[in-house]
Amino acid sequence: MEDAKKNALLRTLPSIDELLSRPSLAALLAPLPRPLSLAALRRAVEGARARLLRGEEAGFQDDDVRAALAELSKPNLRPVFNATGVVLHTNLGRAPLAARAAERVREIAVSYSNLEYDLDEGERGSRYAPVVGLLVELTGAEDAVVVNNNAAAVLLVLASLCAGREAIVSRGELVEIGGGFRIPEVMRQSGALLVEVGTTNRTRPGDYAAAIGPQTGLLVKVHRSNFAVVGFTEEATARELSSLGRERGVPLFEDLGSGCLVMMAAEGLTSEPTVKSAISAGADVVTFSGDKLLGGPQAGIIVGKKELLAKVRKHSLNRAVRVDKMTVAGLEATLELYRDGRLDELPVYRLLVQRPEELQRRAERLWEALAEKGVSTRVVATVSQVGGGAMPLAEPRSYACALGCRSPQALHELLRAGSPPVVARVAEEQLLLDVRCLTEDDVAPVAQAVAAATRDSSC
Ligand SMILES: *Cc1c(COP(=O)(O)O)cnc(C)c1O
């Protein structure tokens, strides 16, 4: 469009005042609070202006206001389709809850509950009492405490058991978990004094033994959840450290990171230590996340010896990092699924143990649904990821629909802005839609969203 025509069209854009009194919009705007009307009108006019500047000829229409209003009333936090192939994607909310757990959360969220009320005695109780029995049963530990997340669990354990005293850690385990959570900094904040032993690649039990002194409060072991050290390596096992600790009267604390309650064996997965194995190897206190491999709500779970957990429970920080009732509800329902052997109801478990043939069939169905809408893709083999700092070396085989495109980034941007948004992966000039984290029911709406985005992009 030539500039003169474009400018003429831009001059036809209505003013906000004019729109406020436009009879055709009166019914739509009348029930709305004025700030919302204004926001919708501004957004609608801006949208129309952007269209004209892009060279499209459609000027302002009343429907622009309806669309703007729909856009404005969408919640900021909303469901997305995860086509990244990363099962525990921290940016996408990690573990999706089991349906039963979500139902329990809803039930407890909308009503009063016995969260801190002992119904037998009619007096105050503990908020995580509902899950202690299950955690003890599933991990073999003596006792359990639940806090807001595992970062808080690590901080609380160190603050309650090691403030002002020395915590001995291998240099090979002074890790950054992500989001700036660095073990040495957490130690400093807890008041524990860090004593580093060994080297990045090799630390022996003797290194810990030599560092134990009158000021030692804990031996600390941190699971290398998001990386691996290979080659010329050596590491003291939990069993070795716990027997050393017992000999010298120093408890062993292990941060397992993800921590899983059962072995998850499937094609392409590696083994992640179970909480039970850490406890039976002799760890006195173990912490792990609720929303990583466990597949529950965000939580930090602390299990271990009764007398140590009594100190953890009493520490004033415990109040600052306490769990919400919805967390307790979701966690209890999730743990019940483990107790009852109903693992296939846990989304994280289901997503991880899918067979490649199953994934290939789903990718073919997505390919077909896209083809029906005129979008041509290729089904390609991919490797998805466990994510969430678990099984860093796992290479679960998966399949994706690959969409060749001049600007896959621009297409991805449109997909993310869609409704519902689709988050995918861009690799080598292609947009990859990995089907691992998409259900059968997701295939049709994802195809719909991709078709709409390709229409709007110059793909
Ligand atoms: C993930 C992780 C944490 C942090 O857990 P959050 O539940 O995300 O707070 C701490 N330590 C290790 C080893 C981890 O892998």
Coordinates of C-alpha atoms and ligand atoms in Angstrom, one line a residue:
M1 CA 0.0 0.0 0.0
E2 CA 1.4 3.4 -0.8
D3 CA 2.0 5.9 2.0
A4 CA -0.7 8.3 1.0
K5 CA -3.4 5.6 1.2
K6 CA -1.9 4.2 4.4
N7 CA -2.1 7.7 6.0
A8 CA -5.6 8.2 4.8
L9 CA -6.6 4.9 6.4
L10 CA -4.8 5.8 9.6
R11 CA -6.9 9.0 9.8
T12 CA -10.1 6.9 9.8
L13 CA -9.2 5.3 13.1
P14 CA -11.8 6.4 15.7
S15 CA -11.0 8.2 18.9
I16 CA -11.6 6.6 22.2
D17 CA -14.3 9.3 23.1
E18 CA -16.1 8.6 19.9
L19 CA -16.1 4.8 20.6
L20 CA -17.4 5.4 24.1
S21 CA -20.5 7.0 22.7
R22 CA -20.9 4.7 19.7
P23 CA -24.4 3.2 19.8
S24 CA -23.3 -0.1 18.3
L25 CA -20.9 -0.7 21.3
A26 CA -23.2 0.6 24.0
A27 CA -24.6 -2.9 25.0
L28 CA -21.1 -4.4 25.1
L29 CA -19.5 -1.5 27.2
A30 CA -22.4 -0.6 29.5
P31 CA -21.9 -3.4 32.1
L32 CA -18.1 -3.0 32.2
P33 CA -16.2 -0.9 34.7
R34 CA -14.9 2.2 33.0
P35 CA -11.1 1.3 33.3
L36 CA -11.8 -2.0 31.6
S37 CA -13.8 -0.4 28.7
L38 CA -11.0 2.1 28.2
A39 CA -8.3 -0.6 28.2
A40 CA -10.3 -2.7 25.7
L41 CA -10.9 0.3 23.4
R42 CA -7.3 1.4 23.4
R43 CA -6.2 -2.1 22.7
A44 CA -8.6 -2.5 19.9
V45 CA -7.6 0.8 18.2
E46 CA -3.9 -0.1 18.7
G47 CA -4.5 -3.4 17.0
A48 CA -6.3 -1.8 14.1
R49 CA -3.4 0.7 13.7
A50 CA -0.8 -2.1 13.8
R51 CA -2.8 -3.9 11.0
L52 CA -2.9 -0.8 8.8
L53 CA 0.8 -0.1 9.4
R54 CA 1.5 -3.7 8.3
G55 CA -0.2 -2.9 5.1
E56 CA -3.4 -4.7 5.7
E57 CA -6.5 -2.9 4.5
A58 CA -9.1 -3.8 7.2
G59 CA -9.6 -0.7 9.3
F60 CA -11.2 -0.6 12.8
Q61 CA -14.3 -2.8 13.4
D62 CA -16.5 -3.2 16.4
D63 CA -15.3 -6.8 16.6
D64 CA -11.9 -5.5 17.5
V65 CA -13.3 -4.4 20.8
R66 CA -14.9 -7.8 21.4
A67 CA -11.5 -9.5 20.6
A68 CA -9.6 -7.1 22.8
L69 CA -12.0 -7.7 25.7
A70 CA -11.6 -11.4 25.4
E71 CA -7.9 -11.0 25.4
L72 CA -8.0 -8.8 28.5
S73 CA -10.2 -11.1 30.4
K74 CA -7.9 -14.1 29.9
P75 CA -6.0 -15.0 33.1
N76 CA -2.3 -14.3 33.0
L77 CA -1.5 -17.8 34.3
R78 CA -3.1 -20.3 32.0
P79 CA -2.7 -23.8 30.6
V80 CA -0.3 -24.3 27.7
F81 CA 0.5 -27.3 25.5
N82 CA 4.0 -28.6 26.1
A83 CA 5.5 -29.6 22.8
T84 CA 9.0 -29.2 24.0
G85 CA 9.5 -32.9 24.9
V86 CA 10.8 -31.8 28.4
V87 CA 8.6 -33.7 30.9
L88 CA 9.6 -31.8 34.1
H89 CA 9.8 -28.3 32.6
T90 CA 10.4 -25.8 35.4
N91 CA 9.2 -22.9 33.3
L92 CA 6.0 -24.8 32.4
G93 CA 5.1 -25.7 36.0
R94 CA 7.0 -29.0 36.3
A95 CA 4.8 -32.0 37.2
P96 CA 1.2 -32.0 36.0
L97 CA -0.9 -33.3 39.0
A98 CA -2.8 -36.6 38.9
A99 CA -6.5 -36.0 38.4
R100 CA -7.3 -37.4 41.8
A101 CA -4.7 -35.1 43.4
A102 CA -6.2 -32.1 41.6
E103 CA -9.7 -33.1 42.7
R104 CA -8.5 -33.3 46.3
V105 CA -6.9 -29.9 46.1
R106 CA -10.2 -28.4 44.8
E107 CA -12.1 -30.1 47.6
I108 CA -9.8 -28.7 50.3
A109 CA -9.3 -25.3 48.7
V110 CA -13.0 -24.3 48.7
S111 CA -13.9 -25.5 52.2
Y112 CA -12.7 -25.5 55.7
S113 CA -10.5 -28.4 56.7
N114 CA -8.8 -30.0 59.6
L115 CA -5.5 -28.6 58.4
E116 CA -4.1 -27.9 61.8
Y117 CA -6.9 -29.3 63.9
D118 CA -6.8 -32.8 65.5
L119 CA -10.3 -34.0 65.1
D120 CA -9.8 -36.8 67.7
E121 CA -8.6 -34.6 70.4
G122 CA -10.3 -31.3 69.4
E123 CA -7.1 -29.4 69.6
R124 CA -4.3 -28.0 67.5
G125 CA -2.5 -30.4 65.3
S126 CA 0.3 -30.3 62.7
R127 CA -0.4 -29.3 59.1
Y128 CA 1.7 -32.0 57.5
A129 CA 0.5 -34.8 59.8
P130 CA -1.7 -36.1 57.0
V131 CA 1.3 -37.1 54.9
V132 CA 3.8 -38.1 57.6
G133 CA 2.5 -41.7 57.8
L134 CA 2.6 -42.1 54.0
L135 CA 6.1 -40.7 53.7
V136 CA 7.4 -42.9 56.5
E137 CA 5.8 -46.0 54.8
L138 CA 7.1 -45.1 51.3
T139 CA 10.6 -44.1 52.3
G140 CA 11.5 -46.3 55.3
A141 CA 12.4 -43.2 57.3
E142 CA 11.4 -42.6 60.9
D143 CA 9.8 -39.2 60.4
A144 CA 8.9 -36.5 57.9
V145 CA 8.5 -32.7 57.6
V146 CA 7.1 -30.9 54.5
V147 CA 7.9 -27.4 53.5
N148 CA 7.4 -25.1 50.5
N149 CA 10.0 -26.5 48.1
N150 CA 13.3 -28.4 48.2
A151 CA 15.4 -25.2 48.3
A152 CA 13.6 -24.3 51.5
A153 CA 14.1 -27.8 52.8
V154 CA 17.9 -27.6 52.3
L155 CA 18.0 -24.2 53.9
L156 CA 15.9 -25.3 56.9
V157 CA 17.9 -28.5 57.5
L158 CA 21.2 -26.6 57.4
A159 CA 19.9 -23.8 59.6
S160 CA 18.4 -26.2 62.2
L161 CA 21.2 -28.8 62.3
C162 CA 24.4 -26.9 61.4
A163 CA 24.1 -23.1 62.1
G164 CA 27.4 -21.8 63.4
R165 CA 29.0 -25.2 62.8
E166 CA 30.8 -26.8 59.9
A167 CA 29.2 -28.7 57.0
I168 CA 31.6 -30.8 55.1
V169 CA 30.9 -31.0 51.3
S170 CA 32.8 -32.4 48.4
R171 CA 34.0 -29.8 45.8
G172 CA 32.4 -32.0 43.2
E173 CA 29.0 -31.3 44.7
L174 CA 29.1 -27.6 45.2
V175 CA 26.5 -27.2 42.4
E176 CA 24.1 -24.7 41.0
I177 CA 20.7 -26.3 40.6
G178 CA 19.3 -23.5 38.4
G179 CA 17.5 -20.2 39.0
G180 CA 20.6 -19.1 40.9
F181 CA 20.2 -21.7 43.7
R182 CA 23.8 -22.4 44.5
I183 CA 24.7 -24.8 47.3
P184 CA 27.6 -22.7 48.8
E185 CA 25.3 -19.6 49.0
V186 CA 22.4 -21.6 50.6
M187 CA 25.0 -22.8 53.2
R188 CA 26.1 -19.2 53.9
Q189 CA 22.5 -18.1 54.3
S190 CA 21.7 -20.9 56.7
G191 CA 24.6 -19.9 58.9
A192 CA 26.5 -23.2 58.3
L193 CA 30.2 -22.9 57.7
L194 CA 31.2 -24.6 54.5
V195 CA 34.2 -26.9 54.6
E196 CA 35.1 -28.1 51.1
V197 CA 36.9 -31.3 50.6
G198 CA 38.3 -33.3 47.7
T199 CA 38.4 -32.0 44.1
T200 CA 35.9 -31.5 41.4
N201 CA 36.3 -35.0 40.0
R202 CA 37.5 -37.1 43.0
T203 CA 36.5 -37.1 46.6
R204 CA 37.3 -40.1 48.9
P205 CA 35.8 -41.0 52.3
G206 CA 39.2 -40.2 53.8
D207 CA 38.9 -36.5 52.6
Y208 CA 35.8 -36.2 54.8
A209 CA 37.4 -38.1 57.7
A210 CA 40.4 -35.7 57.7
A211 CA 38.1 -32.7 57.8
I212 CA 35.9 -33.8 60.8
G213 CA 36.7 -31.7 63.9
P214 CA 35.0 -30.6 67.1
Q215 CA 33.0 -27.9 65.1
T216 CA 31.6 -30.3 62.5
G217 CA 27.8 -30.3 62.4
L218 CA 27.0 -32.3 59.3
L219 CA 28.4 -34.4 56.5
V220 CA 26.6 -33.2 53.4
K221 CA 26.0 -35.0 50.1
V222 CA 24.3 -33.2 47.2
H223 CA 22.9 -35.3 44.3
R224 CA 24.3 -34.2 41.0
S225 CA 20.9 -33.8 39.5
N226 CA 21.5 -31.7 36.4
F227 CA 25.0 -32.8 35.2
A228 CA 27.3 -35.7 35.3
V229 CA 31.0 -36.1 35.9
V230 CA 32.6 -38.7 33.8
G231 CA 36.1 -40.0 33.3
F232 CA 38.6 -40.1 36.1
T233 CA 36.2 -39.8 39.0
E234 CA 35.6 -41.0 42.5
E235 CA 32.9 -40.2 45.0
A236 CA 32.2 -41.3 48.5
T237 CA 29.0 -43.3 48.7
A238 CA 26.2 -42.5 51.2
R239 CA 26.9 -45.8 52.8
E240 CA 30.6 -45.0 53.3
L241 CA 29.8 -41.5 54.6
S242 CA 27.1 -42.7 57.0
S243 CA 29.4 -45.3 58.6
L244 CA 32.1 -42.6 58.9
G245 CA 29.5 -40.3 60.4
R246 CA 28.3 -42.9 62.9
E247 CA 31.9 -43.6 64.0
R248 CA 32.6 -40.0 64.6
G249 CA 29.1 -38.9 65.8
V250 CA 28.3 -36.6 62.8
P251 CA 25.0 -37.0 61.0
L252 CA 24.8 -37.4 57.2
F253 CA 22.4 -35.1 55.3
E254 CA 21.7 -35.9 51.7
D255 CA 20.0 -33.5 49.3
L256 CA 18.6 -35.9 46.7
G257 CA 17.2 -33.1 44.5
S258 CA 14.4 -34.8 42.5
G259 CA 14.2 -37.9 44.6
C260 CA 11.9 -40.6 43.4
L261 CA 9.9 -43.0 45.4
V262 CA 10.0 -45.9 43.0
M263 CA 12.5 -47.0 40.3
M264 CA 11.3 -45.7 37.0
A265 CA 12.5 -48.2 34.4
A266 CA 11.9 -47.5 30.7
E267 CA 13.6 -47.2 27.4
G268 CA 16.1 -44.3 27.5
L269 CA 15.9 -43.6 31.2
T270 CA 18.8 -43.8 33.6
S271 CA 18.4 -44.7 37.2
E272 CA 17.8 -42.1 39.8
P273 CA 18.4 -43.1 43.4
T274 CA 15.2 -43.7 45.4
V275 CA 14.6 -42.0 48.7
K276 CA 14.3 -45.4 50.3
S277 CA 17.7 -46.4 49.0
A278 CA 19.3 -43.3 50.4
I279 CA 17.7 -44.0 53.8
S280 CA 18.7 -47.6 53.8
A281 CA 22.3 -46.6 52.8
G282 CA 22.3 -44.7 56.2
A283 CA 21.5 -41.1 55.4
D284 CA 20.2 -39.5 58.6
V285 CA 18.3 -36.7 56.8
V286 CA 17.2 -36.7 53.1
T287 CA 15.5 -33.8 51.3
F288 CA 13.8 -33.9 47.9
S289 CA 11.2 -32.1 45.7
G290 CA 7.5 -32.8 45.5
D291 CA 7.1 -31.7 41.9
K292 CA 10.0 -33.4 40.1
L293 CA 9.9 -37.1 39.5
L294 CA 7.6 -37.6 42.4
G295 CA 4.9 -36.0 40.3
G296 CA 3.1 -34.1 43.0
P297 CA 2.6 -30.4 43.9
Q298 CA 5.6 -28.1 44.6
A299 CA 6.9 -29.1 48.0
G300 CA 10.2 -29.8 49.8
I301 CA 10.1 -33.0 51.7
I302 CA 12.4 -33.8 54.6
V303 CA 12.6 -37.3 55.9
G304 CA 14.9 -38.9 58.4
K305 CA 15.7 -39.6 62.0
K306 CA 13.1 -38.5 64.6
E307 CA 15.4 -36.6 66.9
L308 CA 17.0 -34.6 64.0
L309 CA 13.6 -33.8 62.5
A310 CA 12.3 -32.6 65.9
K311 CA 15.0 -29.8 65.7
V312 CA 14.0 -29.0 62.1
R313 CA 10.3 -28.8 63.1
K314 CA 11.1 -26.5 66.0
H315 CA 13.3 -24.1 64.0
S316 CA 11.7 -20.6 63.5
L317 CA 12.4 -20.8 59.7
N318 CA 10.0 -23.7 59.5
R319 CA 7.1 -21.2 59.9
A320 CA 8.4 -19.0 57.1
V321 CA 8.6 -21.9 54.6
R322 CA 5.5 -23.7 55.6
V323 CA 3.2 -25.5 53.1
D324 CA -0.2 -24.4 52.0
K325 CA -3.3 -26.6 52.6
M326 CA -3.6 -27.1 48.8
T327 CA -0.1 -28.6 48.8
V328 CA -0.8 -30.9 51.7
A329 CA -4.0 -32.1 49.9
G330 CA -2.3 -32.6 46.6
L331 CA 0.7 -34.4 48.2
E332 CA -1.5 -36.7 50.2
A333 CA -3.5 -37.8 47.2
T334 CA -0.3 -38.2 45.1
L335 CA 1.4 -40.3 47.8
E336 CA -1.8 -42.5 48.1
L337 CA -1.3 -43.4 44.4
Y338 CA 2.2 -44.7 45.3
R339 CA 0.9 -46.6 48.3
D340 CA -1.9 -48.2 46.3
G341 CA 0.3 -49.1 43.4
R342 CA -1.6 -46.9 40.9
L343 CA 1.4 -45.3 39.3
D344 CA -0.2 -45.2 35.9
E345 CA -2.5 -42.5 37.2
L346 CA 0.5 -40.2 37.7
P347 CA 1.1 -38.0 34.6
V348 CA 4.8 -37.8 35.1
Y349 CA 5.2 -41.5 35.3
R350 CA 2.9 -42.1 32.3
L351 CA 4.8 -39.5 30.2
L352 CA 8.2 -41.1 31.1
V353 CA 7.4 -44.7 30.4
Q354 CA 5.7 -44.3 27.0
R355 CA 7.1 -46.6 24.4
P356 CA 8.7 -45.1 21.3
E357 CA 6.1 -47.0 19.1
E358 CA 3.3 -45.2 21.0
L359 CA 5.0 -41.9 20.5
Q360 CA 5.5 -42.5 16.8
R361 CA 1.8 -43.3 16.4
R362 CA 0.9 -40.1 18.2
A363 CA 3.3 -38.1 16.0
E364 CA 1.7 -39.7 12.9
R365 CA -1.8 -38.7 14.2
L366 CA -0.6 -35.1 14.7
W367 CA 1.0 -35.2 11.2
E368 CA -2.3 -36.3 9.8
A369 CA -4.4 -33.7 11.7
L370 CA -2.0 -31.0 10.4
A371 CA -2.1 -32.3 6.9
E372 CA -5.9 -32.1 6.9
K373 CA -5.6 -28.4 7.7
G374 CA -3.1 -27.9 4.9
V375 CA 0.0 -27.8 7.1
S376 CA 2.7 -30.1 5.8
T377 CA 5.2 -31.5 8.3
R378 CA 7.5 -34.5 8.6
V379 CA 7.5 -37.0 11.4
V380 CA 11.1 -37.1 12.8
A381 CA 12.8 -39.1 15.6
T382 CA 13.9 -36.9 18.5
V383 CA 15.3 -37.3 22.0
S384 CA 13.2 -35.7 24.7
Q385 CA 14.3 -34.8 28.2
V386 CA 13.3 -35.7 31.7
G387 CA 14.1 -32.2 32.9
G388 CA 13.7 -30.8 36.4
G389 CA 17.2 -31.7 37.3
A390 CA 16.7 -35.4 37.1
M391 CA 18.4 -38.1 35.0
P392 CA 20.7 -35.6 33.1
L393 CA 22.1 -38.4 30.9
A394 CA 18.8 -40.0 30.0
E395 CA 17.9 -40.0 26.3
P396 CA 14.3 -41.0 26.1
R397 CA 13.6 -41.5 22.3
S398 CA 10.6 -39.6 21.1
Y399 CA 8.9 -38.3 17.9
A400 CA 8.0 -34.9 16.6
C401 CA 6.3 -33.2 13.7
A402 CA 8.9 -31.0 12.1
L403 CA 7.7 -27.9 10.3
G404 CA 10.3 -26.4 7.9
C405 CA 9.9 -22.7 7.8
R406 CA 11.7 -19.5 6.8
S407 CA 11.4 -18.1 10.3
P408 CA 10.6 -20.8 12.9
Q409 CA 11.2 -18.3 15.6
A410 CA 8.5 -16.0 14.3
L411 CA 6.1 -19.0 14.0
H412 CA 7.0 -20.1 17.5
E413 CA 6.2 -16.6 18.7
L414 CA 2.7 -16.8 17.1
L415 CA 2.2 -20.2 18.7
R416 CA 3.1 -18.9 22.1
A417 CA 0.7 -16.0 21.7
G418 CA -2.1 -18.3 20.6
S419 CA -5.0 -19.5 22.7
P420 CA -4.2 -21.9 24.2
P421 CA -0.5 -21.3 23.7
V422 CA 1.8 -24.0 22.3
V423 CA 5.4 -24.1 23.5
A424 CA 7.6 -26.0 21.1
R425 CA 11.3 -26.3 20.2
V426 CA 13.2 -24.6 17.4
A427 CA 16.1 -26.5 16.0
E428 CA 18.0 -26.2 12.7
E429 CA 15.5 -23.9 10.9
Q430 CA 12.6 -26.1 11.9
L431 CA 9.8 -25.9 14.5
L432 CA 9.7 -29.3 16.3
L433 CA 6.5 -30.4 18.0
D434 CA 7.6 -33.2 20.3
V435 CA 4.6 -35.4 21.2
R436 CA 5.9 -36.8 24.4
C437 CA 4.1 -34.4 26.7
L438 CA 0.9 -34.2 24.5
T439 CA -2.0 -36.5 25.1
E440 CA -4.2 -38.0 22.5
D441 CA -6.8 -35.4 23.3
D442 CA -4.2 -32.6 22.7
V443 CA -3.6 -33.6 19.1
A444 CA -6.7 -31.9 17.5
P445 CA -6.4 -28.6 19.4
V446 CA -2.6 -28.4 18.8
A447 CA -3.1 -29.0 15.1
Q448 CA -5.7 -26.3 15.1
A449 CA -3.4 -23.8 16.9
V450 CA -0.5 -24.6 14.6
A451 CA -2.7 -24.2 11.5
A452 CA -3.9 -20.9 12.7
A453 CA -0.3 -19.7 13.4
T454 CA 1.0 -20.8 10.0
R455 CA -1.8 -18.9 8.4
D456 CA -0.8 -15.8 10.2
S457 CA 2.9 -16.2 9.7
S458 CA 4.8 -16.0 6.4
C459 CA 5.8 -19.6 6.7
Ligands
LIG1 C1 15.9 -29.2 42.2 C2 16.9 -29.3 43.2 C3 16.8 -28.5 44.4 C4 15.7 -27.4 44.5 O1 14.4 -28.0 44.6 P1 13.1 -27.1 44.4 O2 12.0 -28.0 44.8 O3 13.1 -26.7 43.0 O4 13.2 -26.0 45.4 C5 17.7 -28.6 45.4 N1 18.7 -29.5 45.3 C6 18.8 -30.3 44.2 C7 20.0 -31.3 44.1 C8 17.9 -30.2 43.1 O5 18.0 -31.1 42.1

